[in-house]
CSV table of C-alpha atoms and ligand atoms in Angstrom, one decimal:
chain,number,residue,atom,x,y,z
R,1,MET,CA,23.4,-42.5,-28.4
R,2,PHE,CA,22.2,-40.6,-26.0
R,3,THR,CA,24.4,-40.1,-22.6
R,4,ARG,CA,22.9,-38.6,-19.5
R,5,SER,CA,25.8,-36.1,-19.8
R,6,ARG,CA,24.6,-34.9,-23.4
R,7,ILE,CA,20.7,-34.3,-22.7
R,8,LEU,CA,22.1,-32.7,-19.1
R,9,LEU,CA,24.3,-29.9,-22.2
R,10,GLY,CA,21.4,-30.0,-24.2
R,11,MET,CA,19.5,-29.1,-21.2
R,12,ALA,CA,21.6,-26.3,-19.9
R,13,LEU,CA,21.6,-25.4,-23.9
R,14,LEU,CA,18.1,-24.7,-24.6
R,15,LEU,CA,17.3,-23.0,-20.2
R,16,SER,CA,20.2,-20.8,-21.7
R,17,LEU,CA,18.4,-20.4,-25.4
R,18,ILE,CA,15.0,-19.7,-22.7
R,19,LEU,CA,16.7,-17.2,-19.7
R,20,VAL,CA,19.7,-15.2,-21.5
R,21,PRO,CA,17.5,-13.6,-24.5
R,22,SER,CA,14.7,-12.6,-21.5
R,23,VAL,CA,18.1,-10.6,-19.1
R,24,PHE,CA,19.9,-9.3,-23.0
R,25,ALA,CA,16.3,-8.2,-24.2
R,26,GLY,CA,15.9,-5.5,-22.1
R,27,GLY,CA,14.4,-7.9,-19.5
R,28,TRP,CA,14.5,-5.4,-16.3
R,29,ALA,CA,11.9,-3.4,-14.5
R,30,VAL,CA,11.1,-1.2,-12.0
R,31,VAL,CA,9.2,-1.6,-9.0
R,32,THR,CA,7.4,0.9,-7.1
R,33,LEU,CA,4.9,0.6,-4.9
R,34,ASP,CA,2.0,3.1,-4.9
R,35,GLU,CA,2.4,4.0,-1.1
R,36,LEU,CA,4.1,2.1,1.9
R,37,PRO,CA,1.7,0.1,3.5
R,38,VAL,CA,0.3,0.7,6.3
R,39,ASN,CA,-1.8,-0.4,9.6
R,40,ALA,CA,-1.9,-4.0,8.7
R,41,THR,CA,-3.8,-6.2,10.3
R,42,ALA,CA,-4.4,-10.5,10.4
R,43,GLY,CA,-7.6,-11.2,9.3
R,44,GLU,CA,-7.9,-8.3,7.6
R,45,PRO,CA,-7.7,-7.4,3.8
R,46,LEU,CA,-4.8,-5.3,2.1
R,47,THR,CA,-4.5,-3.9,-1.3
R,48,VAL,CA,-1.1,-3.1,-2.2
R,49,GLY,CA,-0.5,-1.2,-4.6
R,50,PHE,CA,2.3,-0.8,-7.7
R,51,THR,CA,3.9,0.8,-11.0
R,52,VAL,CA,5.9,-1.5,-13.8
R,53,ARG,CA,8.6,0.1,-15.3
R,54,GLN,CA,10.0,-1.7,-18.3
R,55,HIS,CA,14.2,-0.1,-18.0
R,56,GLY,CA,13.0,2.1,-15.3
R,57,LYS,CA,10.7,4.2,-18.0
R,58,THR,CA,8.0,2.8,-20.2
R,59,PRO,CA,4.8,1.3,-18.0
R,60,LEU,CA,4.5,-2.0,-18.6
R,61,GLY,CA,0.3,-3.6,-19.0
R,62,GLY,CA,-0.4,-7.4,-19.6
R,63,LEU,CA,1.7,-9.3,-17.4
R,64,SER,CA,0.4,-10.7,-14.2
R,65,PRO,CA,3.1,-10.2,-11.2
R,66,THR,CA,3.2,-12.4,-8.6
R,67,VAL,CA,3.8,-10.9,-5.3
R,68,THR,CA,4.8,-13.6,-2.8
R,69,PHE,CA,4.6,-12.9,1.3
R,70,THR,CA,7.1,-15.4,3.5
R,71,LEU,CA,6.7,-15.0,7.4
R,72,PRO,CA,10.1,-16.6,7.5
R,73,LYS,CA,10.0,-20.6,8.9
R,74,GLU,CA,6.3,-20.5,9.0
R,75,GLU,CA,5.1,-19.7,6.5
R,76,GLN,CA,5.0,-18.6,2.5
R,77,PHE,CA,2.4,-17.4,0.4
R,78,ALA,CA,1.8,-16.0,-2.8
R,79,VAL,CA,-0.8,-13.9,-5.1
R,80,THR,CA,-1.2,-12.6,-8.3
R,81,ALA,CA,-1.7,-9.5,-9.1
R,82,GLU,CA,-4.3,-7.9,-11.7
R,83,GLU,CA,-3.8,-5.2,-14.2
R,84,ASP,CA,-5.8,-1.8,-13.0
R,85,GLY,CA,-6.3,2.1,-13.5
R,86,ASP,CA,-2.9,3.1,-16.2
R,87,GLU,CA,-1.1,1.3,-18.0
R,88,GLY,CA,1.1,-0.8,-16.1
R,89,HIS,CA,-0.7,-0.4,-13.1
R,90,TYR,CA,-1.6,-3.1,-10.8
R,91,SER,CA,-3.3,-4.8,-6.9
R,92,ALA,CA,-2.9,-7.4,-5.4
R,93,THR,CA,-5.1,-8.0,-2.2
R,94,VAL,CA,-4.5,-10.0,0.2
R,95,THR,CA,-4.7,-11.5,3.4
R,96,PHE,CA,-2.6,-12.3,6.1
R,97,PRO,CA,-4.1,-15.3,8.2
R,98,LYS,CA,-1.7,-13.7,11.4
R,99,GLU,CA,0.8,-11.5,12.7
R,100,GLY,CA,4.1,-10.2,12.4
R,101,GLU,CA,6.8,-9.3,10.5
R,102,TRP,CA,6.3,-10.2,7.7
R,103,GLU,CA,9.0,-10.3,4.3
R,104,TRP,CA,7.1,-9.8,0.9
R,105,SER,CA,8.7,-9.9,-2.6
R,106,ILE,CA,6.9,-9.2,-6.5
R,107,GLU,CA,8.4,-10.6,-9.2
R,108,ALA,CA,7.2,-9.0,-11.9
R,109,PHE,CA,9.0,-9.6,-14.9
R,110,THR,CA,13.0,-11.0,-14.7
R,111,MET,CA,13.6,-10.5,-11.5
R,112,ASN,CA,12.1,-10.7,-8.3
R,113,GLN,CA,12.2,-6.9,-6.1
R,114,PRO,CA,12.1,-7.9,-2.4
R,115,MET,CA,10.2,-5.6,-0.9
R,116,PRO,CA,10.1,-3.7,3.0
R,117,THR,CA,8.4,-5.6,6.0
R,118,ILE,CA,5.2,-5.4,6.9
R,119,SER,CA,4.1,-5.5,10.4
R,120,VAL,CA,1.1,-7.2,10.5
R,121,ALA,CA,-0.9,-6.6,13.8
R,122,ALA,CA,-2.6,-9.4,16.3
R,123,SER,CA,-6.8,-9.5,14.8
R,124,SER,CA,-8.8,-7.0,16.7
R,125,LEU,CA,-12.2,-7.4,16.6
R,126,ALA,CA,-12.9,-4.3,19.4
R,127,PRO,CA,-12.4,-1.6,17.2
R,128,SER,CA,-15.4,-2.5,14.2
R,129,THR,CA,-18.4,-3.4,17.3
R,130,ALA,CA,-17.5,-0.2,18.3
R,131,LYS,CA,-18.1,1.3,15.4
R,132,SER,CA,-21.8,0.0,14.9
R,133,GLU,CA,-22.2,0.4,18.4
R,134,PRO,CA,-24.0,3.4,18.0
R,135,VAL,CA,-26.4,3.1,14.8
R,136,PRO,CA,-28.2,-0.1,16.0
R,137,TYR,CA,-29.5,2.0,19.3
R,138,MET,CA,-30.1,5.1,18.0
R,139,LEU,CA,-32.3,3.3,15.0
R,140,ILE,CA,-34.0,1.7,17.6
R,141,LEU,CA,-35.3,4.7,19.5
R,142,ARG,CA,-36.0,6.4,16.8
R,143,THR,CA,-38.2,3.5,14.9
R,144,LEU,CA,-39.9,2.9,18.1
R,145,ALA,CA,-40.4,6.9,18.9
R,146,PHE,CA,-42.3,7.2,15.4
R,147,GLY,CA,-44.1,3.9,15.9
R,148,LEU,CA,-45.8,4.4,18.5
R,149,GLY,CA,-46.4,8.1,17.4
R,150,LEU,CA,-48.4,6.3,14.5
R,151,ILE,CA,-50.8,5.0,17.0
R,152,GLY,CA,-50.9,7.0,18.9
R,153,LEU,CA,-52.4,9.2,15.9
R,154,PHE,CA,-54.0,6.8,14.9
R,155,ILE,CA,-56.7,6.9,18.0
R,156,ALA,CA,-55.7,10.9,18.6
R,157,LEU,CA,-58.1,10.4,14.8
R,158,ARG,CA,-60.4,8.1,16.2
R,159,LYS,CA,-61.2,9.0,19.0
R,160,LYS,CA,-59.5,12.7,19.1
R,161,THR,CA,-58.9,12.3,23.3
R,162,ARG,CA,-56.4,14.5,25.0
R,163,ILE,CA,-54.0,12.1,26.0
R,164,ALA,CA,-53.4,10.5,22.5
R,165,ILE,CA,-52.5,13.5,21.1
R,166,ALA,CA,-50.2,14.7,24.2
R,167,PHE,CA,-48.8,10.6,23.3
R,168,THR,CA,-48.5,11.4,20.0
R,169,ALA,CA,-46.8,14.9,20.4
R,170,ILE,CA,-44.9,13.5,22.0
R,171,CYS,CA,-43.5,10.5,20.6
R,172,LEU,CA,-43.1,12.9,17.3
R,173,ALA,CA,-40.5,14.4,20.1
R,174,VAL,CA,-38.5,11.4,20.6
R,175,GLY,CA,-37.9,10.6,17.3
R,176,LEU,CA,-36.9,14.0,16.5
R,177,ALA,CA,-34.7,14.3,18.9
R,178,SER,CA,-33.0,11.2,18.3
R,179,PHE,CA,-31.8,13.0,15.2
R,180,ILE,CA,-29.5,15.7,17.2
R,181,PRO,CA,-27.4,13.4,18.4
R,182,VAL,CA,-26.3,11.7,15.8
R,183,SER,CA,-25.3,14.0,14.0
R,184,THR,CA,-23.1,14.6,16.6
R,185,VAL,CA,-21.9,10.9,16.7
R,186,PRO,CA,-19.3,10.5,13.4
R,187,LYS,CA,-17.2,13.2,15.3
R,188,VAL,CA,-16.7,11.5,18.4
R,189,GLU,CA,-15.9,8.3,15.8
R,190,ALA,CA,-13.5,10.1,14.3
R,191,GLN,CA,-12.3,11.3,18.1
R,192,THR,CA,-11.8,7.4,19.3
R,193,ASN,CA,-10.3,6.9,15.5
R,194,LEU,CA,-7.2,9.3,15.5
R,195,SER,CA,-6.5,8.2,18.9
R,196,SER,CA,-6.8,4.4,18.7
R,197,GLN,CA,-4.5,5.0,15.2
R,198,PRO,CA,-1.4,2.7,15.9
R,199,ALA,CA,1.5,4.8,16.4
R,200,GLY,CA,3.4,2.1,14.7
R,201,GLU,CA,3.7,3.9,11.3
R,202,SER,CA,4.5,7.3,12.9
R,203,SER,CA,6.6,5.9,15.7
R,204,ILE,CA,9.8,5.3,13.2
R,205,SER,CA,12.5,7.5,12.3
R,206,GLN,CA,12.0,9.8,8.9
R,207,VAL,CA,15.2,8.2,7.9
R,208,GLU,CA,14.2,4.2,8.0
R,209,LEU,CA,10.6,5.9,6.2
R,210,GLY,CA,13.2,7.4,3.8
R,211,ARG,CA,15.0,3.7,4.1
R,212,ARG,CA,12.0,2.0,3.4
R,213,LEU,CA,10.6,4.2,0.8
R,214,PHE,CA,14.5,3.9,-1.1
R,215,ILE,CA,13.0,0.2,-1.0
R,216,ALA,CA,9.7,0.3,-1.8
R,217,LYS,CA,10.0,2.8,-5.0
R,218,GLY,CA,12.4,1.0,-6.8
R,219,CYS,CA,15.3,3.1,-6.6
R,220,ILE,CA,17.7,0.1,-4.8
R,221,THR,CA,16.7,-1.5,-8.6
R,222,CYS,CA,19.2,1.9,-9.8
R,223,HIS,CA,21.4,2.7,-7.5
R,224,VAL,CA,23.9,1.2,-4.9
R,225,ASN,CA,23.2,2.6,-1.2
R,226,SER,CA,25.2,0.3,1.0
R,227,LYS,CA,23.3,1.8,3.7
R,228,VAL,CA,19.8,0.5,3.0
R,229,GLY,CA,20.2,-2.9,4.8
R,230,SER,CA,21.9,-6.5,3.9
R,231,ALA,CA,18.7,-8.3,2.1
R,232,ASP,CA,19.4,-9.6,-1.4
R,233,TYR,CA,18.7,-6.9,-4.4
R,234,TRP,CA,18.9,-7.4,-7.7
R,235,THR,CA,20.9,-3.6,-9.2
R,236,ILE,CA,21.1,-3.2,-12.2
R,237,GLU,CA,24.8,-1.5,-13.8
R,238,MET,CA,23.2,1.2,-15.6
R,239,GLY,CA,25.1,4.0,-15.0
R,240,ALA,CA,23.2,5.3,-11.5
R,241,PRO,CA,25.5,7.2,-9.3
R,242,ASN,CA,26.0,4.8,-5.9
R,243,LEU,CA,24.4,7.0,-2.9
R,244,THR,CA,25.7,5.9,0.5
R,245,SER,CA,27.9,8.6,0.6
R,246,PHE,CA,25.8,10.9,-1.9
R,247,THR,CA,25.3,14.5,-0.5
R,248,ALA,CA,23.4,17.6,-1.8
R,249,SER,CA,21.5,20.3,-0.8
R,250,PRO,CA,17.5,19.4,0.6
R,251,GLU,CA,16.5,21.7,-2.2
R,252,TYR,CA,18.8,20.5,-4.7
R,253,LEU,CA,17.0,17.1,-4.1
R,254,ARG,CA,13.3,18.9,-3.9
R,255,MET,CA,13.2,19.3,-7.3
R,256,TRP,CA,15.1,16.6,-8.6
R,257,LEU,CA,13.3,13.3,-6.4
R,258,ALA,CA,10.1,15.5,-8.0
R,259,ASP,CA,11.1,16.0,-11.8
R,260,PRO,CA,14.3,14.5,-12.4
R,261,LYS,CA,13.7,15.5,-16.1
R,262,SER,CA,13.3,19.4,-14.8
R,263,VAL,CA,16.6,19.5,-13.6
R,264,LYS,CA,18.7,17.4,-16.5
R,265,ARG,CA,16.8,17.0,-19.9
R,266,LEU,CA,18.4,13.8,-20.9
R,267,THR,CA,17.7,12.4,-17.4
R,268,GLU,CA,17.6,8.4,-17.7
R,269,MET,CA,15.8,8.4,-14.1
R,270,PRO,CA,12.7,8.6,-14.3
R,271,ASN,CA,9.6,10.7,-12.3
R,272,LEU,CA,8.5,7.8,-10.3
R,273,LYS,CA,5.3,10.7,-8.7
R,274,LEU,CA,6.3,10.2,-5.6
R,275,SER,CA,4.7,12.9,-2.5
R,276,GLU,CA,5.8,15.5,-0.8
R,277,THR,CA,5.8,13.1,2.2
R,278,GLU,CA,8.1,10.6,0.6
R,279,ILE,CA,10.2,13.8,-0.7
R,280,GLU,CA,11.2,14.5,2.0
R,281,ALA,CA,11.3,11.0,3.8
R,282,LEU,CA,13.9,9.9,0.8
R,283,ILE,CA,16.2,13.1,1.4
R,284,ALA,CA,16.4,12.5,4.9
R,285,PHE,CA,17.5,8.9,4.3
R,286,ILE,CA,19.6,9.8,1.5
R,287,SER,CA,21.4,12.4,3.2
R,288,SER,CA,22.2,10.2,6.6
R,289,LYS,CA,25.6,9.2,7.5
N,1,HEC,C1,15.5,3.5,-13.0
N,1,HEC,C2,16.7,4.4,-12.6
N,1,HEC,C3,16.3,4.6,-11.2
N,1,HEC,C4,15.2,5.2,-10.4
N,1,HEC,C5,14.7,3.6,-10.4
N,1,HEC,C6,16.0,5.4,-9.8
N,1,HEC,N1,17.7,6.1,-10.2
N,1,HEC,FE1,18.0,8.1,-9.1
N,1,HEC,N2,19.3,7.6,-10.7
N,1,HEC,C7,19.5,7.6,-11.5
N,1,HEC,C8,20.6,7.9,-13.2
N,1,HEC,C9,21.1,6.4,-14.6
N,1,HEC,C10,21.1,8.4,-12.1
N,1,HEC,C11,21.8,9.9,-13.3
N,1,HEC,C12,21.2,10.8,-13.8
N,1,HEC,C13,21.8,11.8,-14.6
N,1,HEC,O1,23.1,12.1,-14.0
N,1,HEC,O2,21.0,11.8,-15.8
N,1,HEC,C14,20.4,9.2,-11.1
N,1,HEC,C15,20.7,10.7,-10.6
N,1,HEC,C16,19.7,10.3,-9.1
N,1,HEC,C17,20.5,11.2,-7.9
N,1,HEC,C18,21.6,12.4,-8.2
N,1,HEC,C19,21.2,13.1,-8.4
N,1,HEC,C20,22.7,14.1,-9.2
N,1,HEC,O3,22.2,15.6,-9.6
N,1,HEC,O4,23.4,13.5,-9.3
N,1,HEC,C21,19.9,11.1,-7.1
N,1,HEC,C22,20.2,11.2,-5.7
N,1,HEC,C23,19.1,10.4,-6.6
N,1,HEC,N3,18.9,9.4,-8.6
N,1,HEC,C24,18.3,9.3,-6.3
N,1,HEC,C25,17.3,8.8,-6.4
N,1,HEC,C26,16.5,8.5,-6.0
N,1,HEC,C27,15.8,8.5,-4.0
N,1,HEC,C28,15.3,6.9,-6.7
N,1,HEC,C29,14.0,6.4,-5.7
N,1,HEC,C30,12.6,7.3,-5.2
N,1,HEC,C31,16.0,6.9,-8.0
N,1,HEC,N4,17.0,7.6,-7.8
N,1,HEC,C32,14.9,5.7,-8.2
N,1,HEC,C33,18.4,5.9,-12.1
N,1,HEC,C34,17.6,5.9,-11.8
């Protein structure tokens, strides 16, 4: 005779059998983004890459991490990341349906790791048309010049008139000249690219950049740091120091973050393969008041 409470008790037991071991049997991992996403634009694909390290140490392959994107109170969708490149490295390509401050998280193993918000810009068609414009214009001119030159050459060979020879020469000259401006086109493009580079990411402070990296690189999974903010972070109690009011010299931190084992051979802290720029921003954040 099964009462409802017994069934519930049974289900709870079953659930705990499934869930508890995954946490105790080493069920935690650190997700480290390759880099903070920049210049995200609605309607344009963006690829995010990351590494999953079990216990923050061993790169963990064979997973199908779920990456969930949420525009608060509006919409939510998820994509599955696929393994690529090195062991434990995954990437997912996402196309945001619209602009806004998108929250997102990566669930790779057992825990769902929140990532720093992505600012997605409104889709803009202008840059892509500007880019493709010079090419057809030049191509048309060149094709025309060489085409007419060929006809002129044909006539010149047949009739041997001066006009035909002169016409051929002019067409060939115009066709060849069309190559000259083309070599300057990339320069112009590079310039416009530079100036049209949105100021968005570069205009944030080093400290703010460091705060985002502290989340994106997975530091928050091992270290408590109340300067990070209020979102729900899952920090594992594994003996890593609370970094809220940590101080050390920048020189020391540079060495430590580049390769913790070079400072302390038996440390539990992994080498997260940070770039120099990332390290400088992280130092600014850690040292901020
Ligand atoms: C897998 C867990 C883990 C991750 C991820 C991690 N740390 Fe650590 N970290 C530790 C542990 C453990 C220590 C204590 C090191 C020791 O004494 O061996 C530590 C120590 C430190 C220290 C203090 C060094 C000292 O000499 O006292 C700093 C600063 C630090 N971590 C910064 C970071 C930053 C920044 C990140 C992210 C880029 C990060 N950690 C990611 C585990 C981690």
